[in-house]
Short mmCIF file of C-alpha atoms in Angstrom, two decimals:
data_model
loop_
_atom_site.label_atom_id
_atom_site.label_comp_id
_atom_site.label_asym_id
_atom_site.label_seq_id
_atom_site.Cartn_x
_atom_site.Cartn_y
_atom_site.Cartn_z
CA MET J 1 82.83 103.66 86.62
CA THR J 2 83.63 103.44 82.93
CA THR J 3 84.06 100.13 81.14
CA GLU J 4 87.85 100.64 81.01
CA HIS J 5 88.03 101.23 84.75
CA GLN J 6 85.87 98.21 85.49
CA THR J 7 88.17 96.16 83.28
CA LEU J 8 91.22 97.30 85.27
CA ALA J 9 89.65 96.25 88.55
CA LEU J 10 88.56 92.90 87.13
CA ILE J 11 92.11 92.29 85.86
CA LEU J 12 93.47 92.86 89.38
CA PHE J 13 90.77 90.54 90.77
CA SER J 14 91.70 87.89 88.26
CA LEU J 15 95.43 88.29 88.97
CA PHE J 16 94.95 87.61 92.68
CA ILE J 17 92.71 84.63 91.95
CA ALA J 18 95.31 83.25 89.55
CA VAL J 19 98.09 83.64 92.16
CA THR J 20 96.05 81.93 94.88
CA LEU J 21 95.01 79.09 92.59
CA GLY J 22 98.68 78.71 91.63
CA ILE J 23 99.61 78.42 95.32
CA THR J 24 96.87 75.83 95.81
CA THR J 25 98.05 73.81 92.80
CA TRP J 26 101.68 73.92 93.95
CA VAL J 27 100.77 72.79 97.45
CA SER J 28 98.46 70.01 96.25
CA ARG J 29 101.33 68.47 94.28
CA ASN J 30 103.58 68.36 97.34
CA ARG J 31 101.19 67.05 99.99
CA HIS J 32 101.10 63.50 101.32
CA GLY J 33 97.45 63.43 102.36
CA SER J 34 97.81 62.94 106.14
CA ALA J 35 95.47 64.58 108.64
CA GLU J 36 98.36 66.57 110.12
CA GLU J 37 99.23 67.94 106.68
CA PHE J 38 95.63 68.82 105.77
CA TYR J 39 94.55 70.32 109.13
CA ALA J 40 97.82 71.86 110.39
CA GLY J 41 100.15 72.21 107.39
CA GLY J 42 102.58 69.73 108.92
CA ARG J 43 103.17 72.16 111.87
CA LEU J 44 106.08 73.64 109.93
CA PHE J 45 105.31 77.38 109.94
CA SER J 46 107.50 79.86 111.82
CA PRO J 47 106.04 82.30 114.38
CA LEU J 48 106.46 85.19 111.92
CA GLU J 49 104.72 83.31 109.10
CA ASN J 50 101.95 82.16 111.41
CA GLY J 51 101.59 85.66 112.88
CA PHE J 52 101.01 87.09 109.41
CA ALA J 53 98.59 84.24 108.65
CA ILE J 54 96.64 84.86 111.89
CA ALA J 55 96.42 88.55 111.02
CA GLY J 56 95.32 87.62 107.50
CA ASP J 57 92.71 85.27 108.93
CA TYR J 58 91.40 87.82 111.43
CA MET J 59 91.41 91.06 109.41
CA SER J 60 88.31 90.21 107.44
CA ALA J 61 85.83 92.05 105.25
CA ALA J 62 84.19 93.13 108.51
CA SER J 63 87.38 94.96 109.44
CA PHE J 64 88.26 96.54 106.12
CA LEU J 65 84.76 97.30 104.82
CA GLY J 66 82.32 97.07 107.72
CA ILE J 67 84.09 98.90 110.54
CA SER J 68 85.18 101.82 108.37
CA GLY J 69 81.62 102.05 107.06
CA LEU J 70 80.14 102.13 110.57
CA ILE J 71 82.58 104.85 111.64
CA ALA J 72 81.71 106.85 108.49
CA LEU J 73 77.99 106.61 109.30
CA PHE J 74 77.93 106.71 113.11
CA GLY J 75 81.25 108.21 114.18
CA TYR J 76 82.32 107.36 117.72
CA ASP J 77 79.94 104.39 118.10
CA GLY J 78 81.63 102.64 115.18
CA LEU J 79 84.91 102.72 117.15
CA LEU J 80 83.61 100.00 119.46
CA TYR J 81 84.30 97.41 116.79
CA SER J 82 87.93 98.50 116.33
CA VAL J 83 88.56 98.55 120.08
CA GLY J 84 86.74 95.30 120.77
CA PHE J 85 88.40 93.33 117.98
CA LEU J 86 91.86 94.42 119.19
CA VAL J 87 91.40 94.08 122.97
CA ALA J 88 90.13 90.53 122.42
CA TRP J 89 93.67 89.45 121.57
CA LEU J 90 94.83 90.04 125.13
CA VAL J 91 92.48 87.24 126.21
CA VAL J 92 93.94 85.02 123.49
CA LEU J 93 97.55 85.85 124.40
CA PHE J 94 97.31 85.36 128.16
CA LEU J 95 94.71 82.60 128.52
CA VAL J 96 94.45 80.58 125.33
CA ALA J 97 97.30 80.41 122.80
CA GLU J 98 99.95 78.31 124.58
CA LEU J 99 97.52 76.14 126.55
CA VAL J 100 95.46 75.25 123.48
CA ARG J 101 98.60 74.43 121.47
CA ASN J 102 99.84 72.08 124.19
CA CYS J 103 96.52 70.35 124.91
CA GLY J 104 95.00 69.96 121.45
CA ARG J 105 95.79 68.47 118.10
CA PHE J 106 93.58 70.00 115.40
CA THR J 107 90.34 71.44 116.87
CA LEU J 108 88.73 72.94 119.99
CA ALA J 109 87.17 69.56 120.82
CA ASP J 110 90.65 68.03 121.22
CA VAL J 111 91.29 70.30 124.20
CA VAL J 112 87.98 69.55 125.92
CA ALA J 113 87.95 65.82 125.18
CA ALA J 114 91.39 65.32 126.76
CA ARG J 115 89.77 64.75 130.17
CA MET J 116 86.11 63.95 129.30
CA SER J 117 84.05 61.23 127.65
CA GLU J 118 85.10 61.86 124.11
CA ARG J 119 82.04 61.21 121.96
CA PRO J 120 79.38 63.60 123.44
CA VAL J 121 81.94 66.36 123.90
CA ARG J 122 83.21 66.13 120.33
CA ILE J 123 79.68 66.14 118.89
CA ALA J 124 78.70 69.22 120.92
CA ALA J 125 81.91 71.13 120.15
CA GLY J 126 81.72 70.15 116.46
CA ILE J 127 78.16 71.44 116.09
CA SER J 128 79.07 74.69 117.83
CA SER J 129 82.17 75.23 115.69
CA VAL J 130 80.29 74.71 112.44
CA THR J 131 77.54 77.12 113.55
CA VAL J 132 80.03 79.87 114.39
CA SER J 133 81.94 79.30 111.15
CA VAL J 134 78.84 79.51 108.95
CA LEU J 135 77.75 82.77 110.62
CA TYR J 136 81.23 84.21 110.02
CA LEU J 137 81.20 83.04 106.42
CA VAL J 138 77.90 84.82 105.79
CA ALA J 139 79.53 88.16 106.65
CA GLN J 140 82.29 87.58 104.09
CA MET J 141 79.74 86.66 101.41
CA VAL J 142 77.78 89.85 102.06
CA GLY J 143 80.98 91.91 101.80
CA ALA J 144 81.86 90.26 98.49
CA GLY J 145 78.42 90.99 97.06
CA SER J 146 78.52 94.66 98.08
CA LEU J 147 82.02 95.12 96.71
CA VAL J 148 81.50 93.60 93.29
CA GLY J 149 78.07 95.22 92.97
CA LEU J 150 79.73 98.61 93.44
CA LEU J 151 82.54 97.73 91.05
CA LEU J 152 80.18 96.72 88.26
CA GLY J 153 77.77 99.53 88.91
CA ASP J 154 75.06 96.95 89.50
CA SER J 155 73.85 96.40 93.05
CA GLY J 156 71.00 94.20 91.88
CA THR J 157 70.30 90.67 92.94
CA ALA J 158 71.87 89.01 89.90
CA ALA J 159 75.32 90.59 90.34
CA ARG J 160 75.42 89.83 94.06
CA THR J 161 74.20 86.28 93.55
CA LEU J 162 76.89 85.51 90.97
CA THR J 163 79.58 87.03 93.22
CA VAL J 164 78.51 85.07 96.31
CA VAL J 165 78.34 81.81 94.34
CA GLY J 166 81.77 82.50 92.80
CA VAL J 167 83.39 83.18 96.19
CA GLY J 168 81.80 80.03 97.59
CA ALA J 169 83.16 77.94 94.72
CA LEU J 170 86.68 79.35 95.12
CA MET J 171 86.80 78.69 98.85
CA VAL J 172 85.79 75.07 98.29
CA VAL J 173 88.64 74.70 95.76
CA TYR J 174 91.22 76.24 98.12
CA VAL J 175 90.27 74.00 101.03
CA SER J 176 89.64 70.77 99.13
CA PHE J 177 92.90 70.82 97.18
CA GLY J 178 95.30 72.89 99.28
CA GLY J 179 94.37 72.29 102.91
CA MET J 180 96.04 74.31 105.66
CA ARG J 181 99.33 74.86 103.83
CA ALA J 182 97.72 76.59 100.85
CA THR J 183 95.28 78.48 103.09
CA THR J 184 98.15 79.79 105.23
CA TRP J 185 100.16 81.13 102.29
CA ILE J 186 97.04 82.74 100.81
CA GLN J 187 96.46 84.47 104.16
CA ILE J 188 100.07 85.67 104.34
CA VAL J 189 99.86 87.19 100.83
CA LYS J 190 96.53 88.77 101.71
CA ALA J 191 97.87 90.24 105.00
CA VAL J 192 100.76 91.91 103.18
CA LEU J 193 98.43 93.35 100.52
CA LEU J 194 95.88 94.53 103.09
CA MET J 195 98.45 96.28 105.28
CA GLY J 196 99.96 97.90 102.18
CA GLY J 197 96.58 99.15 101.00
CA ALA J 198 95.56 100.42 104.44
CA ILE J 199 98.86 102.26 104.92
CA THR J 200 98.55 103.87 101.47
CA LEU J 201 95.01 105.14 102.10
CA THR J 202 95.80 106.29 105.64
CA VAL J 203 98.78 108.34 104.45
CA LEU J 204 96.70 109.90 101.66
CA VAL J 205 93.89 110.81 104.08
CA LEU J 206 96.29 112.41 106.57
CA LEU J 207 98.03 114.32 103.77
CA ARG J 208 94.66 115.82 102.82
CA PHE J 209 94.50 117.31 106.31
CA HIS J 210 98.23 118.11 106.55
CA GLY J 211 98.70 115.49 109.24
CA ASN J 212 96.22 117.25 111.55
CA PHE J 213 94.02 114.53 113.04
CA ASP J 214 91.93 117.11 114.92
CA GLN J 215 91.08 118.80 111.64
CA LEU J 216 90.06 115.43 110.21
CA LEU J 217 87.66 114.81 113.09
CA THR J 218 86.22 118.32 112.90
CA SER J 219 85.61 118.02 109.15
CA ALA J 220 83.99 114.61 109.61
CA ALA J 221 81.65 115.98 112.29
CA GLU J 222 80.66 118.95 110.12
CA ARG J 223 80.04 116.78 107.05
CA SER J 224 78.04 114.22 109.03
CA GLY J 225 75.14 116.55 109.75
CA HIS J 226 75.22 115.58 113.44
CA GLY J 227 77.84 118.07 114.62
CA ASP J 228 79.63 117.21 117.87
CA ARG J 229 77.26 114.27 118.46
CA PHE J 230 79.19 112.46 115.70
CA LEU J 231 82.28 112.43 117.93
CA SER J 232 80.42 111.41 121.10
CA PRO J 233 78.92 108.11 122.23
CA GLY J 234 75.27 107.45 121.54
CA LEU J 235 74.59 108.17 117.87
CA LYS J 236 73.87 104.50 117.13
CA TYR J 237 73.65 102.90 120.57
CA GLY J 238 72.49 105.73 122.84
CA GLY J 239 68.86 106.28 121.92
CA ASP J 240 67.35 104.39 124.86
CA TRP J 241 68.20 101.70 127.40
CA THR J 242 67.68 98.97 124.84
CA ALA J 243 70.34 100.51 122.63
CA ARG J 244 72.70 100.88 125.58
CA PHE J 245 72.30 97.24 126.57
CA ASP J 246 72.92 96.36 122.92
CA PHE J 247 76.15 98.34 123.13
CA MET J 248 77.29 96.41 126.23
CA SER J 249 76.23 93.12 124.67
CA LEU J 250 78.23 93.79 121.54
CA GLY J 251 81.30 94.81 123.57
CA LEU J 252 81.19 91.56 125.57
CA ALA J 253 80.85 89.51 122.40
CA LEU J 254 83.77 91.20 120.64
CA VAL J 255 86.19 91.02 123.58
CA LEU J 256 85.40 87.40 124.54
CA GLY J 257 84.50 85.92 121.17
CA THR J 258 87.93 85.78 119.52
CA ALA J 259 89.19 83.15 121.97
CA GLY J 260 86.35 80.87 120.86
CA LEU J 261 86.62 81.25 117.08
CA PRO J 262 87.42 77.85 115.51
CA HIS J 263 89.50 79.23 112.64
CA ILE J 264 91.66 81.25 115.06
CA LEU J 265 92.19 78.33 117.46
CA SER J 266 93.18 76.04 114.58
CA ARG J 267 96.04 78.39 113.66
CA PHE J 268 97.88 77.56 116.90
CA TYR J 269 98.39 73.99 115.68
CA THR J 270 100.35 75.05 112.59
CA VAL J 271 103.51 75.86 114.60
CA PRO J 272 105.78 73.28 116.25
CA THR J 273 105.67 74.46 119.89
CA ALA J 274 103.62 76.45 122.41
CA ARG J 275 106.36 79.09 122.55
CA ALA J 276 106.02 79.53 118.80
CA ALA J 277 102.23 79.87 119.25
CA ARG J 278 102.72 82.67 121.78
CA ARG J 279 105.21 84.46 119.54
CA SER J 280 102.77 84.10 116.65
CA VAL J 281 100.13 85.92 118.69
CA VAL J 282 102.58 88.73 119.53
CA TRP J 283 103.29 89.24 115.82
CA ALA J 284 99.57 89.10 115.07
CA ILE J 285 98.75 91.70 117.75
CA ALA J 286 101.34 94.10 116.30
CA LEU J 287 99.88 93.78 112.80
CA ILE J 288 96.23 93.80 113.89
CA GLY J 289 96.76 96.74 116.26
CA GLY J 290 98.30 98.85 113.54
CA PHE J 291 95.55 97.92 111.13
CA TYR J 292 92.67 98.82 113.47
CA LEU J 293 94.24 102.19 114.22
CA MET J 294 94.21 102.82 110.47
CA THR J 295 90.52 101.84 110.14
CA ILE J 296 89.73 104.76 112.45
CA VAL J 297 91.46 107.17 110.07
CA LEU J 298 89.76 105.57 107.07
CA GLY J 299 86.30 105.72 108.64
CA PHE J 300 86.53 109.36 109.64
CA GLY J 301 88.26 110.10 106.33
CA ALA J 302 85.30 108.66 104.42
CA ALA J 303 82.92 110.75 106.53
CA ALA J 304 84.92 113.93 105.94
CA LEU J 305 85.78 113.52 102.25
CA VAL J 306 83.01 111.38 100.77
CA GLY J 307 80.25 112.16 103.23
CA PRO J 308 77.85 109.82 105.05
CA ASP J 309 75.05 110.57 102.59
CA ALA J 310 77.10 109.39 99.59
CA VAL J 311 78.26 106.32 101.51
CA ARG J 312 74.69 105.46 102.51
CA ALA J 313 73.44 106.03 98.95
CA SER J 314 75.99 103.51 97.64
CA ASN J 315 75.27 100.93 100.34
CA ALA J 316 72.78 101.41 103.16
CA SER J 317 75.01 99.63 105.67
CA GLY J 318 78.19 101.50 104.75
CA ASN J 319 80.09 98.50 103.39
CA THR J 320 81.45 100.47 100.41
CA ALA J 321 82.89 103.46 102.33
CA VAL J 322 86.56 102.49 101.82
CA PRO J 323 86.36 101.88 98.03
CA LEU J 324 84.50 105.20 97.63
CA LEU J 325 87.19 106.92 99.71
CA ALA J 326 89.88 105.38 97.51
CA ALA J 327 88.21 106.69 94.36
CA PHE J 328 87.98 110.18 95.89
CA LEU J 329 91.63 110.20 97.02
CA GLY J 330 92.78 109.14 93.56
CA GLY J 331 91.12 112.11 91.87
CA GLY J 332 87.40 111.49 92.07
CA ALA J 333 84.86 109.48 90.13
CA GLY J 334 85.71 109.16 86.44
CA SER J 335 89.39 110.08 86.84
CA THR J 336 92.13 107.63 85.92
CA GLY J 337 93.82 107.99 89.32
CA GLY J 338 90.55 107.42 91.13
CA ALA J 339 89.82 104.36 89.06
CA VAL J 340 93.28 102.88 89.62
CA LEU J 341 93.16 103.40 93.40
CA PHE J 342 89.57 102.16 93.56
CA ALA J 343 90.48 99.04 91.60
CA PHE J 344 93.53 98.45 93.83
CA VAL J 345 91.49 98.73 97.04
CA ALA J 346 88.63 96.65 95.63
CA ALA J 347 91.08 93.91 94.66
CA ILE J 348 92.60 93.94 98.17
CA ALA J 349 89.16 93.73 99.74
CA PHE J 350 88.27 90.84 97.45
CA ALA J 351 91.56 89.13 98.38
CA THR J 352 90.67 89.67 102.04
CA ILE J 353 87.34 87.92 101.58
CA LEU J 354 88.81 84.95 99.70
CA ALA J 355 91.57 84.39 102.26
CA VAL J 356 89.25 84.59 105.25
CA VAL J 357 86.58 82.30 103.81
CA ALA J 358 89.27 79.72 103.04
CA GLY J 359 90.44 79.71 106.67
CA ILE J 360 86.93 79.51 108.09
CA THR J 361 85.87 76.76 105.70
CA LEU J 362 88.94 74.70 106.58
CA ALA J 363 88.26 75.03 110.32
CA SER J 364 84.59 74.09 109.97
CA SER J 365 85.29 71.13 107.66
CA ALA J 366 87.90 69.93 110.18
CA SER J 367 85.23 70.04 112.89
CA VAL J 368 82.85 68.00 110.74
CA ALA J 369 85.44 65.35 109.91
CA HIS J 370 87.69 65.22 112.98
CA ASP J 371 84.95 65.73 115.60
CA LEU J 372 81.56 64.69 114.21
CA TYR J 373 82.48 61.98 111.67
CA ALA J 374 85.33 60.47 113.68
CA SER J 375 83.12 60.39 116.81
CA LEU J 376 80.33 58.57 115.03
CA LYS J 377 82.75 56.13 113.40
CA ARG J 378 84.80 55.75 116.58
CA ARG J 379 87.98 53.77 115.92
CA HIS J 380 86.93 52.69 112.44
CA ALA J 381 87.65 56.10 110.96
CA ARG J 382 91.16 56.19 109.54
CA GLN J 383 93.02 59.43 108.97
CA ARG J 384 92.80 59.23 105.18
CA SER J 385 89.02 58.69 105.22
CA GLU J 386 88.73 61.55 107.73
CA VAL J 387 90.53 63.91 105.35
CA ALA J 388 88.25 62.80 102.50
CA VAL J 389 85.23 63.65 104.63
CA ALA J 390 86.75 67.06 105.45
CA ARG J 391 87.14 67.84 101.74
CA ALA J 392 83.57 66.73 101.00
CA SER J 393 82.13 68.69 103.94
CA ALA J 394 83.73 71.87 102.58
CA VAL J 395 81.23 71.67 99.72
CA GLY J 396 78.23 71.44 102.05
CA ILE J 397 79.46 74.24 104.28
CA GLY J 398 80.10 76.40 101.23
CA ALA J 399 76.54 75.79 99.97
CA ALA J 400 75.05 76.75 103.35
CA ALA J 401 77.15 79.93 103.50
CA ILE J 402 76.10 80.90 99.96
CA ALA J 403 72.39 80.46 100.75
CA LEU J 404 72.56 82.49 103.98
CA GLY J 405 74.79 85.11 102.35
CA LEU J 406 72.13 85.77 99.73
CA LEU J 407 69.52 86.24 102.47
CA ALA J 408 71.62 88.73 104.45
CA GLN J 409 72.74 90.96 101.57
CA ASP J 410 71.64 94.25 103.14
CA LEU J 411 73.20 93.86 106.60
CA ASN J 412 76.49 95.45 107.67
CA VAL J 413 79.31 92.91 107.59
CA ALA J 414 80.84 94.08 110.88
CA PHE J 415 77.47 93.65 112.56
CA LEU J 416 77.14 90.11 111.15
CA VAL J 417 80.57 89.19 112.49
CA GLY J 418 79.46 90.53 115.86
CA LEU J 419 76.77 87.83 115.89
CA ALA J 420 79.36 85.13 115.13
CA PHE J 421 81.52 86.44 117.98
CA ALA J 422 78.53 86.31 120.34
CA VAL J 423 77.87 82.65 119.53
CA ALA J 424 81.59 81.80 119.88
CA ALA J 425 81.80 83.56 123.25
CA SER J 426 78.60 81.87 124.46
CA ALA J 427 79.25 78.28 123.34
CA ASN J 428 82.99 77.79 122.89
CA LEU J 429 84.68 80.06 125.41
CA PRO J 430 82.97 78.74 128.59
CA VAL J 431 83.76 75.09 127.84
CA LEU J 432 87.34 76.00 126.92
CA MET J 433 87.93 78.00 130.12
CA TYR J 434 86.34 75.37 132.35
CA SER J 435 88.32 72.57 130.71
CA LEU J 436 91.62 74.36 131.17
CA PHE J 437 91.13 75.80 134.66
CA TRP J 438 88.41 73.94 136.64
CA ARG J 439 89.59 70.74 138.28
CA ASN J 440 86.07 69.37 138.95
CA PHE J 441 84.66 69.95 135.46
CA THR J 442 82.78 66.91 134.08
CA THR J 443 81.48 65.61 130.78
CA ARG J 444 77.92 66.70 131.54
CA GLY J 445 79.20 70.16 132.40
CA ALA J 446 81.08 70.33 129.09
CA VAL J 447 78.06 69.30 127.01
CA TRP J 448 75.67 71.56 128.91
CA SER J 449 78.12 74.45 128.63
CA VAL J 450 78.24 74.19 124.83
CA TYR J 451 74.51 73.74 124.28
CA GLY J 452 73.62 76.13 127.11
CA GLY J 453 75.40 78.92 125.28
CA LEU J 454 74.76 77.87 121.67
CA VAL J 455 71.00 77.30 121.80
CA PRO J 456 70.09 80.57 123.61
CA ALA J 457 72.45 82.58 121.38
CA VAL J 458 70.96 81.25 118.14
CA LEU J 459 67.39 81.39 119.48
CA LEU J 460 67.76 84.99 120.65
CA VAL J 461 69.15 86.01 117.25
CA VAL J 462 66.15 84.38 115.53
CA LEU J 463 63.77 86.27 117.86
CA SER J 464 65.66 89.58 117.54
CA PRO J 465 65.22 92.60 115.23
CA VAL J 466 67.97 91.10 113.04
CA VAL J 467 65.58 88.51 111.60
CA SER J 468 62.14 90.16 111.69
CA GLY J 469 60.10 93.12 112.87
CA SER J 470 61.91 96.05 111.25
CA PRO J 471 62.65 97.37 107.72
CA GLU J 472 66.33 96.38 108.08
CA SER J 473 65.59 92.77 109.07
CA LEU J 474 66.27 89.65 107.03
CA PHE J 475 62.50 89.17 106.72
CA PRO J 476 60.98 92.66 106.98
CA GLY J 477 57.52 91.45 105.96
CA VAL J 478 56.96 89.36 109.09
CA ASP J 479 57.26 90.01 112.81
CA PHE J 480 58.21 87.38 115.37
CA GLN J 481 60.54 89.68 117.29
CA TYR J 482 60.36 89.01 121.02
CA PHE J 483 63.96 89.83 122.05
CA PRO J 484 64.76 93.56 121.77
CA LEU J 485 68.57 93.40 121.44
CA GLN J 486 70.39 92.85 118.15
CA ASN J 487 73.32 91.08 119.82
CA PRO J 488 72.53 88.28 122.31
CA GLY J 489 75.92 88.20 124.09
CA ILE J 490 74.88 89.90 127.33
CA ILE J 491 72.35 87.09 127.95
CA SER J 492 73.84 84.05 126.19
CA ILE J 493 77.45 84.36 127.42
CA PRO J 494 76.53 84.16 131.15
CA LEU J 495 74.09 81.34 130.31
CA GLY J 496 76.94 79.33 128.75
CA PHE J 497 79.04 79.65 131.92
CA LEU J 498 76.03 78.99 134.15
CA ALA J 499 75.04 75.86 132.21
CA GLY J 500 78.59 74.48 132.49
CA TRP J 501 78.61 75.01 136.26
CA LEU J 502 75.09 73.59 136.70
CA GLY J 503 75.86 70.52 134.59
CA THR J 504 78.97 69.81 136.63
CA VAL J 505 77.46 70.21 140.12
CA THR J 506 74.43 68.05 139.22
CA SER J 507 76.48 65.32 137.57
CA ALA J 508 76.88 61.93 139.25
CA GLU J 509 80.21 61.55 137.45
CA GLU J 510 83.33 62.06 139.51
CA ALA J 511 85.93 64.32 137.91
CA ASP J 512 89.01 62.34 136.89
CA GLU J 513 91.79 63.84 139.02
CA ARG J 514 94.51 61.94 137.19
CA ARG J 515 93.45 63.10 133.74
CA HIS J 516 93.08 66.66 134.97
CA ALA J 517 96.60 66.56 136.42
CA GLU J 518 97.95 65.21 133.13
CA THR J 519 96.13 67.93 131.19
CA GLU J 520 97.36 70.64 133.54
CA VAL J 521 100.99 69.55 133.30
CA ARG J 522 100.72 69.23 129.53
CA ALA J 523 99.06 72.66 129.19
CA LEU J 524 101.64 74.46 131.32
CA THR J 525 104.83 72.66 130.27
CA GLY J 526 104.12 71.17 126.84
CA ALA J 527 105.17 67.70 128.02
CA GLY J 528 103.48 65.17 125.76
CA ALA J 529 102.14 67.79 123.32
CA VAL J 530 101.71 66.68 119.71
#
């Protein structure tokens, strides 16, 4: 890109940053500093507003950049991410949204601790939530580095490092000063921009092929160099049985992981009632469903118009497929139209990253303060000191995400999010399901369920090809790969459920029938909900 075109994109970047900082400043002047205000925005958002915010929180850099890139490179196999991310919301709608809103207050641990010994359960759930959040944050950092590296024409370490550090600093500012209210409005603005950008590109792609989707697929297959194999399963995950098990593992993680994501669960507390939470999810599903259908068009459009070779040359993992497609649709590299559309899409993608990292950071800092700190301090922790700890913990979480983001610069962002989903489905989902639906569930079962899913998931990732043993690994120069799959979900998710059952049946503790009955009534009717 020319200097003038880079300047245009940077102006759009700066404009969005200025708007979001303005929202944060406005909110910080009107807050009263309570835990309910900081964690849940005073529970004042409508279902429509919260639905847009959920969509803004969920449609991350993995969706906009990573999935389209995987489809552009691998065709049909990249579709798994679009399908998995969308189908997961049925689990949230039917099993989680209303019950969590009725039973909890701010975090996942609130739901579990309602009928257990509070301290060990909160510590376990807090550790798990922070782990999942940091993994998710890493994906956003990688997307930011790839995007700005492409924009500046410099994919070197220095440009990516500055970008990752800058995104980390901004997310700390959003969370520390604005809390949930500012984060929610940033996500709403971002959702509107992202849907507008996706619709624009989808229409332009379909116009190129006169509305003929079959012609689009045929052109993508021809340009891919793989022919009909590009439109069939197996190009990425069909080489051998290991790849097929990886495919099943990833599918399990995507479908079950959403219901265990801390930043998604925390959104249900920003509305006044369980009915509003359910309606929020319906709005979110409508927006998210439309968006993921458009990523399919964008991915195959990038394959057909830009070509997998050009996408791979720009970024080996395909993270820059959509910006390259935008430049092509606007008139090609060097043209004014191409530069304007590229800058517009790049700014939207950057807005996507900033909004998502703000939501994740807020959820993880809430877990540190409300679950870990408050548990250790017991009754001595007042709400105001808890909020102060949440703001301070945002800095530490941001630093950890920056460091890991710099390590994982060459991995596909959708793939990285798949790992976060696997950990969420392994550690958070089992304890949540058991707490809501199993009458005999005990404290030991809750703690074992969390650690029994979390530890194997993280350990298997460390021992997988993701970390070592291949040229695409985080540490390609060493080899301590003992687990063949890239996604641990197929092993770690059953282990989480098994550990919860085993901990319960071997526990000497008797399940508290009265507290279970109270929780059940509260979950199903909302009686006594905060």
